[in-house]
PDB file of C-alpha atoms in Angstrom:
ATOM      1  CA  UNK J  15     -15.364 -35.077   8.055  1.00 41.00           C
ATOM      2  CA  UNK J  16     -12.445 -32.806   9.337  1.00 42.00           C
ATOM      3  CA  UNK J  17     -10.003 -35.392   7.739  1.00 43.00           C
ATOM      4  CA  UNK J  18     -11.645 -35.273   4.377  1.00 47.00           C
ATOM      5  CA  UNK J  19     -11.780 -31.571   4.235  1.00 47.00           C
ATOM      6  CA  UNK J  20      -8.045 -31.150   5.210  1.00 59.00           C
ATOM      7  CA  UNK J  21      -7.108 -33.637   2.459  1.00 67.00           C
ATOM      8  CA  UNK J  22      -9.212 -31.735  -0.155  1.00 63.00           C
ATOM      9  CA  UNK J  23      -7.373 -28.431   0.759  1.00 60.00           C
ATOM     10  CA  UNK J  24      -4.160 -30.171   0.504  1.00 62.00           C
ATOM     11  CA  UNK J  25      -5.029 -31.349  -2.950  1.00 66.00           C
ATOM     12  CA  UNK J  26      -6.297 -27.824  -3.851  1.00 64.00           C
ATOM     13  CA  UNK J  27      -2.933 -26.527  -2.829  1.00 58.00           C
ATOM     14  CA  UNK J  28      -1.046 -29.139  -5.046  1.00 67.00           C
ATOM     15  CA  UNK J  29      -3.293 -28.421  -7.888  1.00 67.00           C
ATOM     16  CA  UNK J  30      -2.786 -24.605  -7.616  1.00 65.00           C
ATOM     17  CA  UNK J  31       0.961 -25.109  -7.485  1.00 64.00           C
ATOM     18  CA  UNK J  32       0.839 -27.196 -10.570  1.00 64.00           C
ATOM     19  CA  UNK J  33      -1.120 -24.633 -12.471  1.00 62.00           C
ATOM     20  CA  UNK J  34       1.357 -21.841 -11.609  1.00 62.00           C
ATOM     21  CA  UNK J  35       4.280 -23.779 -12.466  1.00 58.00           C
ATOM     22  CA  UNK J  36       2.654 -25.035 -15.810  1.00 58.00           C
ATOM     23  CA  UNK J  37       2.153 -21.346 -16.806  1.00 56.00           C
ATOM     24  CA  UNK J  38       6.012 -20.883 -17.089  1.00 54.00           C
ATOM     25  CA  UNK J  39       7.552 -21.863 -20.393  1.00 51.00           C
ATOM     26  CA  UNK J  40       9.869 -24.867 -20.318  1.00 49.00           C
ATOM     27  CA  UNK J  41      12.691 -22.927 -21.594  1.00 48.00           C
ATOM     28  CA  UNK J  42      12.822 -19.475 -20.293  1.00 53.00           C
ATOM     29  CA  UNK J  43      14.641 -17.468 -23.053  1.00 54.00           C
ATOM     30  CA  UNK J  44      13.993 -14.083 -21.547  1.00 61.00           C
ATOM     31  CA  UNK J  45      16.892 -12.379 -19.834  1.00 67.00           C
ATOM     32  CA  UNK J  46      15.946 -12.547 -16.190  1.00 72.00           C
ATOM     33  CA  UNK J  47      18.786  -9.872 -15.036  1.00 74.00           C
ATOM     34  CA  UNK J  48      15.994  -7.264 -14.316  1.00 77.00           C
ATOM     35  CA  UNK J  49      14.326  -9.565 -11.867  1.00 82.00           C
ATOM     36  CA  UNK J  50      17.237  -9.871  -9.353  1.00 82.00           C
ATOM     37  CA  UNK J  51      16.640  -8.859  -5.740  1.00 82.00           C
ATOM     38  CA  UNK J  52      18.890  -8.701  -2.611  1.00 83.00           C
ATOM     39  CA  UNK J  53      18.386  -9.789   0.915  1.00 84.00           C
ATOM     40  CA  UNK J  54      17.765  -6.159   1.936  1.00 82.00           C
ATOM     41  CA  UNK J  55      14.820  -6.102  -0.379  1.00 82.00           C
ATOM     42  CA  UNK J  56      13.477  -9.235   1.138  1.00 81.00           C
ATOM     43  CA  UNK J  57      13.822  -7.681   4.457  1.00 81.00           C
ATOM     44  CA  UNK J  58      11.649  -4.698   3.414  1.00 77.00           C
ATOM     45  CA  UNK J  59       9.018  -7.068   2.083  1.00 80.00           C
ATOM     46  CA  UNK J  60       8.898  -9.019   5.376  1.00 76.00           C
ATOM     47  CA  UNK J  61       7.389  -5.912   7.126  1.00 69.00           C
ATOM     48  CA  UNK J  62       4.413  -6.069   4.728  1.00 69.00           C
ATOM     49  CA  UNK J  63       4.115  -9.937   4.997  1.00 68.00           C
ATOM     50  CA  UNK J  64       4.606 -10.460   8.766  1.00 64.00           C
ATOM     51  CA  UNK J  65       0.839 -10.633   9.499  1.00 61.00           C
ATOM     52  CA  UNK J  66      -0.463 -13.443   7.467  1.00 62.00           C
ATOM     53  CA  UNK J  67      -3.887 -13.673   8.821  1.00 64.00           C
ATOM     54  CA  UNK J  68      -4.515  -9.986   7.984  1.00 70.00           C
ATOM     55  CA  UNK J  69      -3.044 -10.556   4.593  1.00 74.00           C
ATOM     56  CA  UNK J  70      -5.302 -13.736   3.987  1.00 76.00           C
ATOM     57  CA  UNK J  71      -8.268 -11.430   4.659  1.00 75.00           C
ATOM     58  CA  UNK J  72      -6.903  -8.681   2.313  1.00 81.00           C
ATOM     59  CA  UNK J  73      -6.188 -11.234  -0.442  1.00 82.00           C
ATOM     60  CA  UNK J  74      -9.488 -13.131   0.336  1.00 81.00           C
ATOM     61  CA  UNK J  75      -7.752 -16.482   0.241  1.00 82.00           C
ATOM     62  CA  UNK J  76      -7.056 -19.435   2.553  1.00 81.00           C
ATOM     63  CA  UNK J  77      -3.547 -20.147   4.075  1.00 79.00           C
ATOM     64  CA  UNK J  78      -2.990 -22.925   1.489  1.00 80.00           C
ATOM     65  CA  UNK J  79      -3.827 -20.599  -1.287  1.00 84.00           C
ATOM     66  CA  UNK J  80      -1.566 -17.818   0.096  1.00 84.00           C
ATOM     67  CA  UNK J  81       1.193 -20.409   0.395  1.00 81.00           C
ATOM     68  CA  UNK J  82       0.959 -21.285  -3.468  1.00 82.00           C
ATOM     69  CA  UNK J  83       1.223 -17.704  -4.511  1.00 86.00           C
ATOM     70  CA  UNK J  84       3.375 -16.297  -1.742  1.00 85.00           C
ATOM     71  CA  UNK J  85       6.766 -16.582  -3.612  1.00 85.00           C
ATOM     72  CA  UNK J  86       5.457 -14.685  -6.583  1.00 86.00           C
ATOM     73  CA  UNK J  87       3.963 -11.811  -4.481  1.00 88.00           C
ATOM     74  CA  UNK J  88       7.118 -11.666  -2.363  1.00 87.00           C
ATOM     75  CA  UNK J  89       9.298 -11.269  -5.432  1.00 87.00           C
ATOM     76  CA  UNK J  90       6.986  -8.584  -6.997  1.00 89.00           C
ATOM     77  CA  UNK J  91       7.115  -6.638  -3.668  1.00 89.00           C
ATOM     78  CA  UNK J  92      10.921  -6.927  -3.439  1.00 89.00           C
ATOM     79  CA  UNK J  93      11.489  -5.642  -6.970  1.00 88.00           C
ATOM     80  CA  UNK J  94       9.193  -2.551  -6.121  1.00 87.00           C
ATOM     81  CA  UNK J  95      11.126  -1.912  -3.084  1.00 85.00           C
ATOM     82  CA  UNK J  96      14.367  -2.288  -5.043  1.00 85.00           C
ATOM     83  CA  UNK J  97      13.050   0.525  -7.141  1.00 82.00           C
ATOM     84  CA  UNK J  98      11.954   2.486  -3.961  1.00 81.00           C
ATOM     85  CA  UNK J  99      15.390   2.195  -2.413  1.00 79.00           C
ATOM     86  CA  UNK J 100      17.216   3.260  -5.506  1.00 78.00           C
ATOM     87  CA  UNK J 101      15.009   6.186  -6.088  1.00 76.00           C
ATOM     88  CA  UNK J 102      15.413   7.413  -2.381  1.00 74.00           C
ATOM     89  CA  UNK J 103      19.250   7.185  -3.181  1.00 72.00           C
ATOM     90  CA  UNK J 104      18.644   9.176  -6.190  1.00 68.00           C
ATOM     91  CA  UNK J 105      16.760  11.875  -4.419  1.00 66.00           C
ATOM     92  CA  UNK J 106      19.947  12.279  -1.967  1.00 67.00           C
ATOM     93  CA  UNK J 107      22.426  12.422  -4.876  1.00 65.00           C
ATOM     94  CA  UNK J 108      20.195  14.013  -7.539  1.00 61.00           C
ATOM     95  CA  UNK J 109      20.685  11.202 -10.080  1.00 60.00           C
ATOM     96  CA  UNK J 110      18.282   9.969 -12.519  1.00 63.00           C
ATOM     97  CA  UNK J 111      15.146   7.643 -11.830  1.00 59.00           C
ATOM     98  CA  UNK J 112      15.922   3.775 -11.890  1.00 63.00           C
ATOM     99  CA  UNK J 113      13.347   1.847 -14.041  1.00 68.00           C
ATOM    100  CA  UNK J 114      14.635  -1.470 -13.913  1.00 75.00           C
ATOM    101  CA  UNK J 115      12.233  -2.400 -11.168  1.00 82.00           C
ATOM    102  CA  UNK J 116       9.494  -2.238 -13.750  1.00 87.00           C
ATOM    103  CA  UNK J 117      11.209  -4.206 -16.189  1.00 86.00           C
ATOM    104  CA  UNK J 118      11.655  -6.912 -13.487  1.00 86.00           C
ATOM    105  CA  UNK J 119       7.984  -6.889 -12.421  1.00 89.00           C
ATOM    106  CA  UNK J 120       6.597  -7.014 -15.920  1.00 90.00           C
ATOM    107  CA  UNK J 121       9.115  -9.840 -16.753  1.00 86.00           C
ATOM    108  CA  UNK J 122       7.860 -12.058 -13.897  1.00 87.00           C
ATOM    109  CA  UNK J 123       4.139 -11.120 -14.598  1.00 89.00           C
ATOM    110  CA  UNK J 124       4.537 -11.977 -18.262  1.00 87.00           C
ATOM    111  CA  UNK J 125       6.075 -15.463 -17.468  1.00 83.00           C
ATOM    112  CA  UNK J 126       2.956 -16.123 -15.498  1.00 84.00           C
ATOM    113  CA  UNK J 127       0.606 -14.827 -18.104  1.00 84.00           C
ATOM    114  CA  UNK J 128      -1.054 -12.278 -15.647  1.00 88.00           C
ATOM    115  CA  UNK J 129       0.267  -8.998 -17.101  1.00 90.00           C
ATOM    116  CA  UNK J 130      -2.814  -7.147 -18.497  1.00 90.00           C
ATOM    117  CA  UNK J 131      -4.137  -3.723 -18.923  1.00 91.00           C
ATOM    118  CA  UNK J 132      -5.247  -3.235 -15.330  1.00 88.00           C
ATOM    119  CA  UNK J 133      -2.085  -4.409 -13.874  1.00 90.00           C
ATOM    120  CA  UNK J 134      -0.067  -2.032 -16.331  1.00 92.00           C
ATOM    121  CA  UNK J 135      -2.176   0.644 -15.005  1.00 92.00           C
ATOM    122  CA  UNK J 136      -1.261  -0.065 -11.401  1.00 90.00           C
ATOM    123  CA  UNK J 137       2.381  -0.118 -12.441  1.00 92.00           C
ATOM    124  CA  UNK J 138       1.799   3.203 -14.165  1.00 94.00           C
ATOM    125  CA  UNK J 139       0.597   4.676 -10.895  1.00 92.00           C
ATOM    126  CA  UNK J 140       3.562   3.304  -9.038  1.00 91.00           C
ATOM    127  CA  UNK J 141       6.050   4.719 -11.596  1.00 90.00           C
ATOM    128  CA  UNK J 142       3.956   8.106 -11.341  1.00 91.00           C
ATOM    129  CA  UNK J 143       4.418   7.977  -7.636  1.00 91.00           C
ATOM    130  CA  UNK J 144       8.189   7.470  -7.879  1.00 87.00           C
ATOM    131  CA  UNK J 145       8.420  10.398 -10.266  1.00 86.00           C
ATOM    132  CA  UNK J 146       6.248  12.863  -8.278  1.00 88.00           C
ATOM    133  CA  UNK J 147       7.976  11.877  -4.981  1.00 87.00           C
ATOM    134  CA  UNK J 148      11.318  12.779  -6.434  1.00 83.00           C
ATOM    135  CA  UNK J 149      10.011  16.064  -7.733  1.00 84.00           C
ATOM    136  CA  UNK J 150       8.769  16.949  -4.276  1.00 86.00           C
ATOM    137  CA  UNK J 151      12.054  16.389  -2.833  1.00 83.00           C
ATOM    138  CA  UNK J 152      13.919  18.457  -5.471  1.00 80.00           C
ATOM    139  CA  UNK J 153      14.772  22.000  -4.374  1.00 79.00           C
ATOM    140  CA  UNK J 154      12.234  23.571  -6.960  1.00 75.00           C
ATOM    141  CA  UNK J 155       9.514  20.919  -6.371  1.00 71.00           C
ATOM    142  CA  UNK J 156       7.197  22.653  -4.048  1.00 84.00           C
ATOM    143  CA  UNK J 157       3.641  20.763  -4.750  1.00 87.00           C
ATOM    144  CA  UNK J 158       0.242  22.172  -4.831  1.00 84.00           C
ATOM    145  CA  UNK J 159      -2.402  20.764  -2.489  1.00 80.00           C
ATOM    146  CA  UNK J 160      -4.055  18.692  -5.309  1.00 84.00           C
ATOM    147  CA  UNK J 161      -0.582  17.284  -5.977  1.00 88.00           C
ATOM    148  CA  UNK J 162       0.018  16.298  -2.318  1.00 89.00           C
ATOM    149  CA  UNK J 163      -3.316  14.491  -2.575  1.00 87.00           C
ATOM    150  CA  UNK J 164      -2.593  12.592  -5.550  1.00 89.00           C
ATOM    151  CA  UNK J 165       0.796  11.629  -4.122  1.00 91.00           C
ATOM    152  CA  UNK J 166      -0.833  10.058  -0.947  1.00 91.00           C
ATOM    153  CA  UNK J 167      -3.323   8.057  -2.934  1.00 90.00           C
ATOM    154  CA  UNK J 168      -0.573   6.830  -5.548  1.00 91.00           C
ATOM    155  CA  UNK J 169       1.605   5.499  -2.616  1.00 88.00           C
ATOM    156  CA  UNK J 170      -0.385   2.206  -2.240  1.00 85.00           C
ATOM    157  CA  UNK J 171      -0.085   1.322  -5.994  1.00 88.00           C
ATOM    158  CA  UNK J 172       2.262  -1.553  -4.909  1.00 87.00           C
ATOM    159  CA  UNK J 173      -0.432  -3.171  -2.928  1.00 86.00           C
ATOM    160  CA  UNK J 174      -3.072  -2.625  -5.561  1.00 87.00           C
ATOM    161  CA  UNK J 175      -0.526  -4.526  -7.987  1.00 89.00           C
ATOM    162  CA  UNK J 176      -0.477  -7.376  -5.322  1.00 89.00           C
ATOM    163  CA  UNK J 177      -4.015  -7.553  -4.911  1.00 89.00           C
ATOM    164  CA  UNK J 178      -4.793  -7.669  -8.740  1.00 90.00           C
ATOM    165  CA  UNK J 179      -1.993 -10.125  -9.469  1.00 91.00           C
ATOM    166  CA  UNK J 180      -3.205 -12.460  -6.401  1.00 90.00           C
ATOM    167  CA  UNK J 181      -6.873 -12.430  -7.959  1.00 90.00           C
ATOM    168  CA  UNK J 182      -5.413 -13.463 -11.366  1.00 89.00           C
ATOM    169  CA  UNK J 183      -3.319 -16.236 -10.018  1.00 88.00           C
ATOM    170  CA  UNK J 184      -5.979 -17.438  -8.054  1.00 88.00           C
ATOM    171  CA  UNK J 185      -8.454 -17.215 -10.962  1.00 87.00           C
ATOM    172  CA  UNK J 186     -10.873 -14.900  -9.375  1.00 87.00           C
ATOM    173  CA  UNK J 187     -12.274 -11.456 -10.424  1.00 88.00           C
ATOM    174  CA  UNK J 188     -11.060  -8.332  -8.813  1.00 86.00           C
ATOM    175  CA  UNK J 189     -13.634  -6.781  -6.398  1.00 87.00           C
ATOM    176  CA  UNK J 190     -13.437  -3.103  -7.598  1.00 88.00           C
ATOM    177  CA  UNK J 191     -15.567  -1.971  -4.420  1.00 87.00           C
ATOM    178  CA  UNK J 192     -13.222  -3.553  -2.107  1.00 87.00           C
ATOM    179  CA  UNK J 193     -10.208  -1.940  -4.079  1.00 87.00           C
ATOM    180  CA  UNK J 194     -11.999   1.347  -3.118  1.00 86.00           C
ATOM    181  CA  UNK J 195     -12.069   0.519   0.360  1.00 85.00           C
ATOM    182  CA  UNK J 196      -8.295  -0.517   0.189  1.00 85.00           C
ATOM    183  CA  UNK J 197      -7.328   2.962  -1.135  1.00 85.00           C
ATOM    184  CA  UNK J 198      -8.495   4.929   1.908  1.00 86.00           C
ATOM    185  CA  UNK J 199      -7.081   2.300   4.396  1.00 85.00           C
ATOM    186  CA  UNK J 200      -3.706   2.140   2.672  1.00 87.00           C
ATOM    187  CA  UNK J 201      -3.438   6.009   2.704  1.00 91.00           C
ATOM    188  CA  UNK J 202      -3.842   5.630   6.465  1.00 90.00           C
ATOM    189  CA  UNK J 203      -1.434   2.717   6.671  1.00 87.00           C
ATOM    190  CA  UNK J 204       1.182   4.612   4.787  1.00 90.00           C
ATOM    191  CA  UNK J 205       0.906   7.674   7.039  1.00 93.00           C
ATOM    192  CA  UNK J 206       1.113   5.503  10.020  1.00 92.00           C
ATOM    193  CA  UNK J 207       4.186   3.745   8.726  1.00 90.00           C
ATOM    194  CA  UNK J 208       5.704   7.289   8.295  1.00 93.00           C
ATOM    195  CA  UNK J 209       4.992   8.273  11.869  1.00 95.00           C
ATOM    196  CA  UNK J 210       6.801   5.414  13.054  1.00 93.00           C
ATOM    197  CA  UNK J 211       9.851   5.968  10.945  1.00 92.00           C
ATOM    198  CA  UNK J 212       9.669   9.767  11.175  1.00 95.00           C
ATOM    199  CA  UNK J 213      12.910  10.463  13.097  1.00 94.00           C
ATOM    200  CA  UNK J 214      14.966   7.919  11.067  1.00 93.00           C
ATOM    201  CA  UNK J 215      13.638   9.560   7.827  1.00 92.00           C
ATOM    202  CA  UNK J 216      14.676  13.001   8.947  1.00 93.00           C
ATOM    203  CA  UNK J 217      18.194  11.776   9.789  1.00 92.00           C
ATOM    204  CA  UNK J 218      18.412   9.988   6.340  1.00 87.00           C
ATOM    205  CA  UNK J 219      16.790  12.882   4.321  1.00 86.00           C
ATOM    206  CA  UNK J 220      13.957  10.520   3.079  1.00 86.00           C
ATOM    207  CA  UNK J 221      10.448  11.184   1.945  1.00 88.00           C
ATOM    208  CA  UNK J 222       8.060  11.196   4.730  1.00 93.00           C
ATOM    209  CA  UNK J 223       4.529  12.528   5.092  1.00 95.00           C
ATOM    210  CA  UNK J 224       4.968  14.336   8.356  1.00 96.00           C
ATOM    211  CA  UNK J 225       8.220  15.814   6.948  1.00 95.00           C
ATOM    212  CA  UNK J 226       6.321  17.035   3.908  1.00 94.00           C
ATOM    213  CA  UNK J 227       3.455  18.650   5.998  1.00 95.00           C
ATOM    214  CA  UNK J 228       6.069  20.445   8.207  1.00 94.00           C
ATOM    215  CA  UNK J 229       7.495  21.920   4.985  1.00 92.00           C
ATOM    216  CA  UNK J 230       4.014  23.071   3.655  1.00 92.00           C
ATOM    217  CA  UNK J 231       2.839  24.419   6.940  1.00 93.00           C
ATOM    218  CA  UNK J 232       4.341  26.104   9.901  1.00 93.00           C
ATOM    219  CA  UNK J 233       5.940  23.381  12.058  1.00 94.00           C
ATOM    220  CA  UNK J 234       3.495  24.219  14.996  1.00 94.00           C
ATOM    221  CA  UNK J 235       0.436  23.340  12.647  1.00 95.00           C
ATOM    222  CA  UNK J 236       2.073  20.393  10.676  1.00 95.00           C
ATOM    223  CA  UNK J 237       0.625  17.550  13.277  1.00 95.00           C
ATOM    224  CA  UNK J 238      -2.951  19.132  13.167  1.00 95.00           C
ATOM    225  CA  UNK J 239      -3.033  19.426   9.533  1.00 94.00           C
ATOM    226  CA  UNK J 240      -1.962  15.954   9.008  1.00 95.00           C
ATOM    227  CA  UNK J 241      -4.491  14.759  11.469  1.00 94.00           C
ATOM    228  CA  UNK J 242      -7.278  16.481   9.424  1.00 94.00           C
ATOM    229  CA  UNK J 243      -5.894  14.669   6.320  1.00 93.00           C
ATOM    230  CA  UNK J 244      -6.388  11.288   8.248  1.00 92.00           C
ATOM    231  CA  UNK J 245      -9.830  12.256   9.277  1.00 91.00           C
ATOM    232  CA  UNK J 246     -10.812  12.823   5.494  1.00 91.00           C
ATOM    233  CA  UNK J 247      -9.559   9.484   4.792  1.00 90.00           C
ATOM    234  CA  UNK J 248     -11.430   7.923   7.374  1.00 88.00           C
ATOM    235  CA  UNK J 249     -14.680   9.436   6.223  1.00 87.00           C
ATOM    236  CA  UNK J 250     -13.784   8.463   2.639  1.00 87.00           C
ATOM    237  CA  UNK J 251     -13.527   4.810   3.725  1.00 86.00           C
ATOM    238  CA  UNK J 252     -16.732   4.965   5.742  1.00 84.00           C
ATOM    239  CA  UNK J 253     -18.431   6.332   2.669  1.00 85.00           C
ATOM    240  CA  UNK J 254     -17.081   3.639   0.507  1.00 86.00           C
ATOM    241  CA  UNK J 255     -18.177   1.091   2.951  1.00 82.00           C
ATOM    242  CA  UNK J 256     -21.777   2.360   2.570  1.00 80.00           C
ATOM    243  CA  UNK J 257     -21.621   1.384  -1.146  1.00 82.00           C
ATOM    244  CA  UNK J 258     -19.651  -1.845  -0.755  1.00 83.00           C
ATOM    245  CA  UNK J 259     -21.029  -5.325  -1.174  1.00 83.00           C
ATOM    246  CA  UNK J 260     -21.569  -7.561   1.830  1.00 80.00           C
ATOM    247  CA  UNK J 261     -18.432  -9.724   0.854  1.00 81.00           C
ATOM    248  CA  UNK J 262     -16.232  -6.578   0.806  1.00 84.00           C
ATOM    249  CA  UNK J 263     -17.593  -5.493   4.125  1.00 81.00           C
ATOM    250  CA  UNK J 264     -16.742  -8.881   5.650  1.00 78.00           C
ATOM    251  CA  UNK J 265     -13.110  -8.742   4.243  1.00 81.00           C
ATOM    252  CA  UNK J 266     -12.726  -5.072   5.414  1.00 81.00           C
ATOM    253  CA  UNK J 267     -13.603  -6.158   9.011  1.00 78.00           C
ATOM    254  CA  UNK J 268     -11.291  -9.306   8.775  1.00 77.00           C
ATOM    255  CA  UNK J 269      -8.437  -7.244   7.525  1.00 79.00           C
ATOM    256  CA  UNK J 270      -8.746  -4.548  10.432  1.00 77.00           C
ATOM    257  CA  UNK J 271      -9.447  -6.927  13.313  1.00 72.00           C
ATOM    258  CA  UNK J 272      -7.590 -10.335  12.370  1.00 57.00           C
ATOM    259  CA  UNK J 273      -7.376 -12.838  13.814  1.00 51.00           C
ATOM    260  CA  UNK J 274     -10.049 -12.013  16.207  1.00 51.00           C
ATOM    261  CA  UNK J 275     -12.929 -10.819  13.919  1.00 50.00           C
ATOM    262  CA  UNK J 276     -16.504 -10.919  15.173  1.00 54.00           C
ATOM    263  CA  UNK J 277     -18.545 -12.751  12.831  1.00 61.00           C
ATOM    264  CA  UNK J 278     -21.848 -11.481  13.962  1.00 63.00           C
ATOM    265  CA  UNK J 279     -20.902  -8.111  12.639  1.00 63.00           C
ATOM    266  CA  UNK J 280     -20.865  -9.426   9.205  1.00 65.00           C
ATOM    267  CA  UNK J 281     -24.714  -9.349   9.152  1.00 71.00           C
ATOM    268  CA  UNK J 282     -25.233  -5.924  11.037  1.00 73.00           C
ATOM    269  CA  UNK J 283     -27.113  -3.339   9.362  1.00 77.00           C
ATOM    270  CA  UNK J 284     -24.935  -0.837   7.259  1.00 72.00           C
ATOM    271  CA  UNK J 285     -25.518   2.042   9.600  1.00 74.00           C
ATOM    272  CA  UNK J 286     -23.914  -0.068  12.516  1.00 77.00           C
ATOM    273  CA  UNK J 287     -21.193  -1.323  10.121  1.00 73.00           C
ATOM    274  CA  UNK J 288     -20.315   2.365   9.143  1.00 71.00           C
ATOM    275  CA  UNK J 289     -20.163   3.406  12.757  1.00 77.00           C
ATOM    276  CA  UNK J 290     -18.101   0.403  13.908  1.00 78.00           C
ATOM    277  CA  UNK J 291     -15.831   1.198  10.879  1.00 75.00           C
ATOM    278  CA  UNK J 292     -14.989   4.723  11.928  1.00 78.00           C
ATOM    279  CA  UNK J 293     -14.118   3.405  15.432  1.00 80.00           C
ATOM    280  CA  UNK J 294     -12.078   0.355  14.241  1.00 78.00           C
ATOM    281  CA  UNK J 295     -10.031   2.815  11.945  1.00 80.00           C
ATOM    282  CA  UNK J 296      -9.214   5.334  14.670  1.00 80.00           C
ATOM    283  CA  UNK J 297      -8.450   2.549  17.210  1.00 80.00           C
ATOM    284  CA  UNK J 298      -6.358   0.079  14.988  1.00 78.00           C
ATOM    285  CA  UNK J 299      -2.808  -0.161  13.939  1.00 75.00           C
ATOM    286  CA  UNK J 300      -3.654   2.444  11.234  1.00 79.00           C
ATOM    287  CA  UNK J 301      -3.961   5.309  13.682  1.00 86.00           C
ATOM    288  CA  UNK J 302      -0.374   6.110  14.934  1.00 88.00           C
ATOM    289  CA  UNK J 303       0.296   8.957  17.351  1.00 91.00           C
ATOM    290  CA  UNK J 304       1.597  11.992  15.501  1.00 95.00           C
ATOM    291  CA  UNK J 305       5.206  12.997  16.993  1.00 94.00           C
ATOM    292  CA  UNK J 306       6.184  16.468  17.350  1.00 94.00           C
ATOM    293  CA  UNK J 307       7.587  17.573  14.136  1.00 95.00           C
ATOM    294  CA  UNK J 308      11.258  18.862  13.951  1.00 93.00           C
ATOM    295  CA  UNK J 309      12.061  22.019  12.584  1.00 92.00           C
ATOM    296  CA  UNK J 310      14.214  21.646   9.424  1.00 92.00           C
ATOM    297  CA  UNK J 311      15.804  23.794   6.761  1.00 89.00           C
ATOM    298  CA  UNK J 312      13.133  24.488   4.058  1.00 86.00           C
ATOM    299  CA  UNK J 313      13.198  22.185   0.900  1.00 86.00           C
ATOM    300  CA  UNK J 314      12.240  24.595  -1.760  1.00 85.00           C
ATOM    301  CA  UNK J 315      13.842  27.770  -2.990  1.00 72.00           C
ATOM    302  CA  UNK J 316      10.521  29.257  -4.384  1.00 55.00           C
ATOM    303  CA  UNK J 317       8.641  29.410  -1.060  1.00 50.00           C
ATOM    304  CA  UNK J 318       5.826  32.033  -1.536  1.00 50.00           C
ATOM    305  CA  UNK J 319       5.565  34.923   1.034  1.00 46.00           C
ATOM    306  CA  UNK J 320       1.837  34.561   1.130  1.00 46.00           C
ATOM    307  CA  UNK J 321       0.245  31.948   3.818  1.00 46.00           C
ATOM    308  CA  UNK J 322       0.086  28.427   2.663  1.00 45.00           C
ATOM    309  CA  UNK J 323      -3.165  27.076   1.546  1.00 45.00           C
ATOM    310  CA  UNK J 324      -4.926  24.278   3.420  1.00 46.00           C
ATOM    311  CA  UNK J 325      -4.651  20.711   1.747  1.00 52.00           C
ATOM    312  CA  UNK J 326      -8.210  19.586   0.552  1.00 42.00           C
TER     313      UNK J 326
END
């Protein structure tokens, strides 16, 4: 039985590869210059793809299915990172925003026939994040609390693109309730990643959530204010879990605990699941210790004399 199942999985993998290749036109007449990436962009992507069991849970696919769609997902992420790195350079040199990353993503998605309204909407969110991030880093770009909250949510747009594209490549519907769970988790993941790279980002003058909070609040309060923001996203994720379907709950737990998820929790009452989710979020790799913020020169020339309002 095990041999038969393995043979079937191999055939499914080959069939999926045939389907993906058959979607491409025999003669590509489109100019593919916009799809080019470099080794540096590939290295950036490897940070996202290094934990394959967790990624399989996030994408809800088998290792064989992931192997079939991995080249496409890697290239899409690499093109978004190409845009991210170029825009960071533009922030340091005050140059215009680079838009070729989007042309490249749309080109690849069009070739595979998976560029639709929902994916365009996720691309709009990512483009909006790049625009707002650049505005925040500008000398006159002091954001409002609402703008900061929107900026944090928009940062995970690249992952939402990958999730939607993966579902379409695999011929599956997009689970919107799981996408809602992903939003809160990814804000925590982005903040955690910023905390690990905080000192480097300060040296390079790059966007970083803790740097932003140290500008919006007195440096002595920045860490506690950022921690309050993390707690709000934990509660948002827990509340979303209360409304989620059972399959989405199972995926959520596999994503946080892979590869050692406890299957008996998949059938636990929602009250216990919510309690466990709160603990998992605070004890997982999503919850990095906040370093002591560094005092920097103020970014914005229009800093108000009144006390800063708390982010909500």
